[in-house]
Coordinates of C-alpha atoms and ligand atoms in Angstrom, one line a residue:
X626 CA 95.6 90.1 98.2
X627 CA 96.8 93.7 98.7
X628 CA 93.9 96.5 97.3
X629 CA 94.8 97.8 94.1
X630 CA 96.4 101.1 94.4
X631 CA 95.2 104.2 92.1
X632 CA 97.8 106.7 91.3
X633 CA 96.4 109.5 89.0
X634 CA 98.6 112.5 87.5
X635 CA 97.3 115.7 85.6
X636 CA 98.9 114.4 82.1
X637 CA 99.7 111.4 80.0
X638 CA 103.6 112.9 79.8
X639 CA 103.8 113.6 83.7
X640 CA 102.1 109.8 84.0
X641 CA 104.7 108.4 81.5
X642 CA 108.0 110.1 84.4
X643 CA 106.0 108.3 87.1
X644 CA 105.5 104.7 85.3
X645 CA 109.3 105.3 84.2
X646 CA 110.6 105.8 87.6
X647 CA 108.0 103.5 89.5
X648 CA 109.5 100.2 87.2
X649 CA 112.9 101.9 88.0
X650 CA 112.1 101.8 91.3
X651 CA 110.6 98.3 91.5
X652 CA 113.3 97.3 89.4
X653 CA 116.2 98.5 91.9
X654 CA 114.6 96.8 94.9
X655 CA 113.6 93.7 93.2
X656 CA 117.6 93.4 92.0
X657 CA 119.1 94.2 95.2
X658 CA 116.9 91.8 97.4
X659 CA 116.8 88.9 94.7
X660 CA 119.8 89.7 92.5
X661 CA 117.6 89.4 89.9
X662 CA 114.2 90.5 87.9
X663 CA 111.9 89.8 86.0
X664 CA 109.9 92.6 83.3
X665 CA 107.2 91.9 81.6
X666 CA 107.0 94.3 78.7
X667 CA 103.5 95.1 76.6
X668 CA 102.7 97.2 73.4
X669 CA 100.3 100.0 73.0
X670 CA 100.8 103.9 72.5
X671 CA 102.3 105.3 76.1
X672 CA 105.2 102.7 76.8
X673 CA 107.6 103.2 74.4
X674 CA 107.7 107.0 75.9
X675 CA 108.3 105.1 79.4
X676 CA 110.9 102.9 77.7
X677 CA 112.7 105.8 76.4
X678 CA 112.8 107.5 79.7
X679 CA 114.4 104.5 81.4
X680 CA 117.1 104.8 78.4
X681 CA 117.8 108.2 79.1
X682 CA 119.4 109.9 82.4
X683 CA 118.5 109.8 84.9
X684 CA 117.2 106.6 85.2
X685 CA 119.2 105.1 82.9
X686 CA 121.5 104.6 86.2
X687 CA 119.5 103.7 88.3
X688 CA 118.1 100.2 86.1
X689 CA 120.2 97.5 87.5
X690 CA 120.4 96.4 83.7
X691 CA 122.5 93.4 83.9
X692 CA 120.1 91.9 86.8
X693 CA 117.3 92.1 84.4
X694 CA 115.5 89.8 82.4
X695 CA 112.9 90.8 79.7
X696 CA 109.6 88.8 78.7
X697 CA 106.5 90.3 77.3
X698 CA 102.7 90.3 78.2
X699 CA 101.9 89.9 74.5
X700 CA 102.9 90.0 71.2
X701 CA 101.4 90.4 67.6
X702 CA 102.0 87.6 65.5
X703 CA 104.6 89.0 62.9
X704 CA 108.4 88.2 62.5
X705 CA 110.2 89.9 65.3
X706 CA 111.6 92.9 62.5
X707 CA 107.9 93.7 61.3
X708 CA 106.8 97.3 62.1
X709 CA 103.6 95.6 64.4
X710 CA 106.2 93.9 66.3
X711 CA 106.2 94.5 70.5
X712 CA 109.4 93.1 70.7
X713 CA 110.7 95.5 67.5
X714 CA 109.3 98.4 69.6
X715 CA 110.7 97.5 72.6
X716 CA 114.2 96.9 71.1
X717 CA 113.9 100.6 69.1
X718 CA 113.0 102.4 72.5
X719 CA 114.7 100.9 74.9
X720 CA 116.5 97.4 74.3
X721 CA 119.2 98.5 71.8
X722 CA 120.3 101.5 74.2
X723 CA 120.7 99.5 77.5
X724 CA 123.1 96.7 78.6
X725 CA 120.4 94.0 79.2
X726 CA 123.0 90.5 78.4
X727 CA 121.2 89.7 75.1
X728 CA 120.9 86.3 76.7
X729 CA 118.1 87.7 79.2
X730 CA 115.5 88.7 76.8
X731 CA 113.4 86.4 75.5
X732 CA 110.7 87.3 72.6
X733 CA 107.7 85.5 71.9
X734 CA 109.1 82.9 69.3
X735 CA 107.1 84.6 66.4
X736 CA 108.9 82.3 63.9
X737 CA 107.1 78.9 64.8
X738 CA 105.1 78.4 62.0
X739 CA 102.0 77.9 64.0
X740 CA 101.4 80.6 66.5
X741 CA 99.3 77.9 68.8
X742 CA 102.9 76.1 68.5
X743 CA 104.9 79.9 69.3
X744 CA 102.5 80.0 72.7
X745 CA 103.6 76.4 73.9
X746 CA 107.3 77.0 73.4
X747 CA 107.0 80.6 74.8
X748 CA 105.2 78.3 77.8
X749 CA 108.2 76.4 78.2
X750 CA 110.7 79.2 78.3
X751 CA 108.1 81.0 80.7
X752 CA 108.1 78.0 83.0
X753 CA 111.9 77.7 83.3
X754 CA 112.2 81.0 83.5
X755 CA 109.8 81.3 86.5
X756 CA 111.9 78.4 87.8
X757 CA 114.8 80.2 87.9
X758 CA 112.8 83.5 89.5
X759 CA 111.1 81.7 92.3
X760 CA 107.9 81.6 90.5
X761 CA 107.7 85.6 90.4
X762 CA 107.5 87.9 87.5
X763 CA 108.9 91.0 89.2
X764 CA 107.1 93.8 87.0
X765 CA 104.3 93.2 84.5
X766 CA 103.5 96.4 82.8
X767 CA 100.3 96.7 81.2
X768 CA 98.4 98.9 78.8
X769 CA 94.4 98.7 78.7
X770 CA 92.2 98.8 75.2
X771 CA 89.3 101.5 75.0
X772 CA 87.2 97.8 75.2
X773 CA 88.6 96.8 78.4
X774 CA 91.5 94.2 76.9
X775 CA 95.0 93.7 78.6
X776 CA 97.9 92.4 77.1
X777 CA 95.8 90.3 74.2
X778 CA 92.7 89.0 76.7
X779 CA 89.8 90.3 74.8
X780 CA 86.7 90.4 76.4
X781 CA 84.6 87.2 76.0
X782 CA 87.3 85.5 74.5
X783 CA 88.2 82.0 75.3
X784 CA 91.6 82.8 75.9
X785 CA 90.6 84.5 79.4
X786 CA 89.7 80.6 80.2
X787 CA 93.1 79.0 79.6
X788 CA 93.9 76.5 81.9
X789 CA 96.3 76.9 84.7
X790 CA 99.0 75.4 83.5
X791 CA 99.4 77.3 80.4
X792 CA 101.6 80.4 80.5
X793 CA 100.6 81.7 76.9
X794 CA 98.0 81.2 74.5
X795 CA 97.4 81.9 70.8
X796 CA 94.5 84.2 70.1
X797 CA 93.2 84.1 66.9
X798 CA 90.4 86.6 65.1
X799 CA 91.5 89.5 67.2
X800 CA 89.3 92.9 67.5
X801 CA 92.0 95.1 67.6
X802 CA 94.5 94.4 64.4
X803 CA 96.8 92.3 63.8
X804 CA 94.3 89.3 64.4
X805 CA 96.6 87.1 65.4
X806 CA 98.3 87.3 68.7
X807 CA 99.9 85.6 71.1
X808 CA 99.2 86.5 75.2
X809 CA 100.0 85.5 78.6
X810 CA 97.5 83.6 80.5
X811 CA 95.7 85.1 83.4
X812 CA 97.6 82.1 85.1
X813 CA 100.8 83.7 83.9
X814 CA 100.0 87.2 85.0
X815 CA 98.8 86.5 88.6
X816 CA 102.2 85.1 89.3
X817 CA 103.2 89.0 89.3
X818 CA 104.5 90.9 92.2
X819 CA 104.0 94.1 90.8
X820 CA 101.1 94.7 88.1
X821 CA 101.3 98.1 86.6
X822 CA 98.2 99.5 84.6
X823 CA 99.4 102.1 83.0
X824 CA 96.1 103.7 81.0
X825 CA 95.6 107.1 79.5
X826 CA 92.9 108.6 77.4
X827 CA 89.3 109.8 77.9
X828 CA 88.3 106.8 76.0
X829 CA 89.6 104.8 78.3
X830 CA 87.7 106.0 81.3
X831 CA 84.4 103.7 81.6
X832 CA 86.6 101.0 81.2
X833 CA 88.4 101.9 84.1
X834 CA 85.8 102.7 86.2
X835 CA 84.2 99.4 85.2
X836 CA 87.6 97.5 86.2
X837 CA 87.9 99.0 89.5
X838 CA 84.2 99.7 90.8
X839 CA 82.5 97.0 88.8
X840 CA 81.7 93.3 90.2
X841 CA 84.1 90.6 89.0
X842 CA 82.9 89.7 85.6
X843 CA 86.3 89.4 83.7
X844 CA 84.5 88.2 80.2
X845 CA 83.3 91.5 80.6
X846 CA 86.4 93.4 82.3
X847 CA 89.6 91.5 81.9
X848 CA 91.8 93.7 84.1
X849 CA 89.8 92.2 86.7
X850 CA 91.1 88.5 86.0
X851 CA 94.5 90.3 87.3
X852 CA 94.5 89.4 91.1
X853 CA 98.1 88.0 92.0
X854 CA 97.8 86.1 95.3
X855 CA 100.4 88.3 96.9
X856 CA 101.4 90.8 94.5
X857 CA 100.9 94.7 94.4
X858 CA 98.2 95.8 91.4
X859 CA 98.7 99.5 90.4
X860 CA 97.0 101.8 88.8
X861 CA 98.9 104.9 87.0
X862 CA 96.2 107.1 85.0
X863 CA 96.1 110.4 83.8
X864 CA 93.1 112.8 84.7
X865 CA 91.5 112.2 81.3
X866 CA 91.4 107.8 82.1
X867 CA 90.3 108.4 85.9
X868 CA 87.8 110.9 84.9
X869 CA 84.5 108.4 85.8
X870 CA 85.9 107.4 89.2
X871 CA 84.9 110.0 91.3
Ligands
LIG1238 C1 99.2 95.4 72.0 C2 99.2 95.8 73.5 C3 97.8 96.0 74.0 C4 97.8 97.5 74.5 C5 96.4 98.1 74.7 C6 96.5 99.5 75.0 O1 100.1 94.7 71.6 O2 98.3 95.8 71.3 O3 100.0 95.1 74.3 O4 97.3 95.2 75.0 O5 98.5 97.6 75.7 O6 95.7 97.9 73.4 O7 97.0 100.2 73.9 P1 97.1 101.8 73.8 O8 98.0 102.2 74.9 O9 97.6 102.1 72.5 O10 95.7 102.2 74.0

């Protein structure tokens, strides 16, 4: 496994450019050598500012749109129109502005009535989709809570235990509102070829520190449960997250 690479820029807007045009990037080479991939989208504060750069020139044409396929790390159990939505906010930043064929995205299936039932079908589509993909998630982009979650793996919870096989679980009784939630699986994640933490904030900082410099205890640091066998981890923070590494 590759060391995880740290990238650190003087602002959360200048980090925002250099997420946008990273997954633009890792998007163009990912379409041109496979004719396809895969993006793993997450929720949070900073992303919709990188989804609304890759909407807008100039990278608008570089995205090799209609090569893409969009899945997402987590999701807040609501119906897909609710304001909490990560689908909703992806769609209103950058999925209603782009030529993605709407048969290549695939929401979390918020409308089971069950959301233990929403993570086993979203496992299903997961697993044919990784069929299809060579068992690769091209991109996963992920934020990172001032407690040290990613996507909705909250430390000490059982989800961060979920067995191999399953792609996404249900979390219930969740710290950070709404409660319910529903998250890829470490399993799911570590079948990434490109993870991109993309963290900003002062409050974010010991948690970072912790996640890079700490020993693996991922009930205590989940970012740490992140090691794809053969895929690239990244690191994008701004001054104020990266302030305790040095
Ligand atoms: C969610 C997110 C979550 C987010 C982190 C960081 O749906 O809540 O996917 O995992 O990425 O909480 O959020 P901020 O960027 O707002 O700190």
């Amino acid at each position: 496994m590759p060391e995880p690479e740290v990238l650190i820029f003087p602002t959360a807007e200048i980090l925002a450019v250099a997420t946008a045009q990273r997954i633009a990037d890792v998007a163009t080479a990912a379409a041109s050598t496979h004719g396809t991939c895969l993006l793993a989208l997450c929720g949070g504060s900073l992303p919709p500012h990188v989804y609304r750069l890759l909407a807008a020139p100039p990278l608008y044409s570089q995205m090799p749109w209609g090569s893409l396929s969009v899945i997402w790390a987590d999701e807040r159990y609501v119906p897909l129109d609710h304001s909490d939505s990560n689908y909703l906010l992806a769609r209103q930043t950058l999925l209603d502005h782009v030529p993605i064929p709407s048969g290549q995205i695939f929401p979390v299936p918020t409308n089971q009535p069950i959301v233990a039932q929403a993570a086993d079908v979203y496992t299903h589509q997961l697993r044919a989709l990784l069929d299809r993909h060579a068992g690769r998630i091209d991109i996963v982009l992920l934020g990172m809570g001032p407690d040290g979650h990613i996507a909705s793996l909250f430390p000490g919870y059982p989800a961060l235990d979920a067995a191999q096989d399953q792609l996404a679980i249900a979390v219930t009784d969740a710290p950070k509102p709404p409660l319910t939630r529903i998250s890829l699986t470490p399993a799911a994640l570590n079948h990434a070829a490109n993870v991109i933490f993309l963290v900003a904030g002062a409050d974010k900082a010991t948690k970072v520190r912790a996640a890079l410099r700490d020993p693996y205890n991922p009930h205590t640091n989940p970012a740490q449960i992140v090691r794809p066998p053969t895929g690239q981890v990244t690191w994008m923070l701004d001054a104020a997250a990266a302030a305790d590494l040095t």
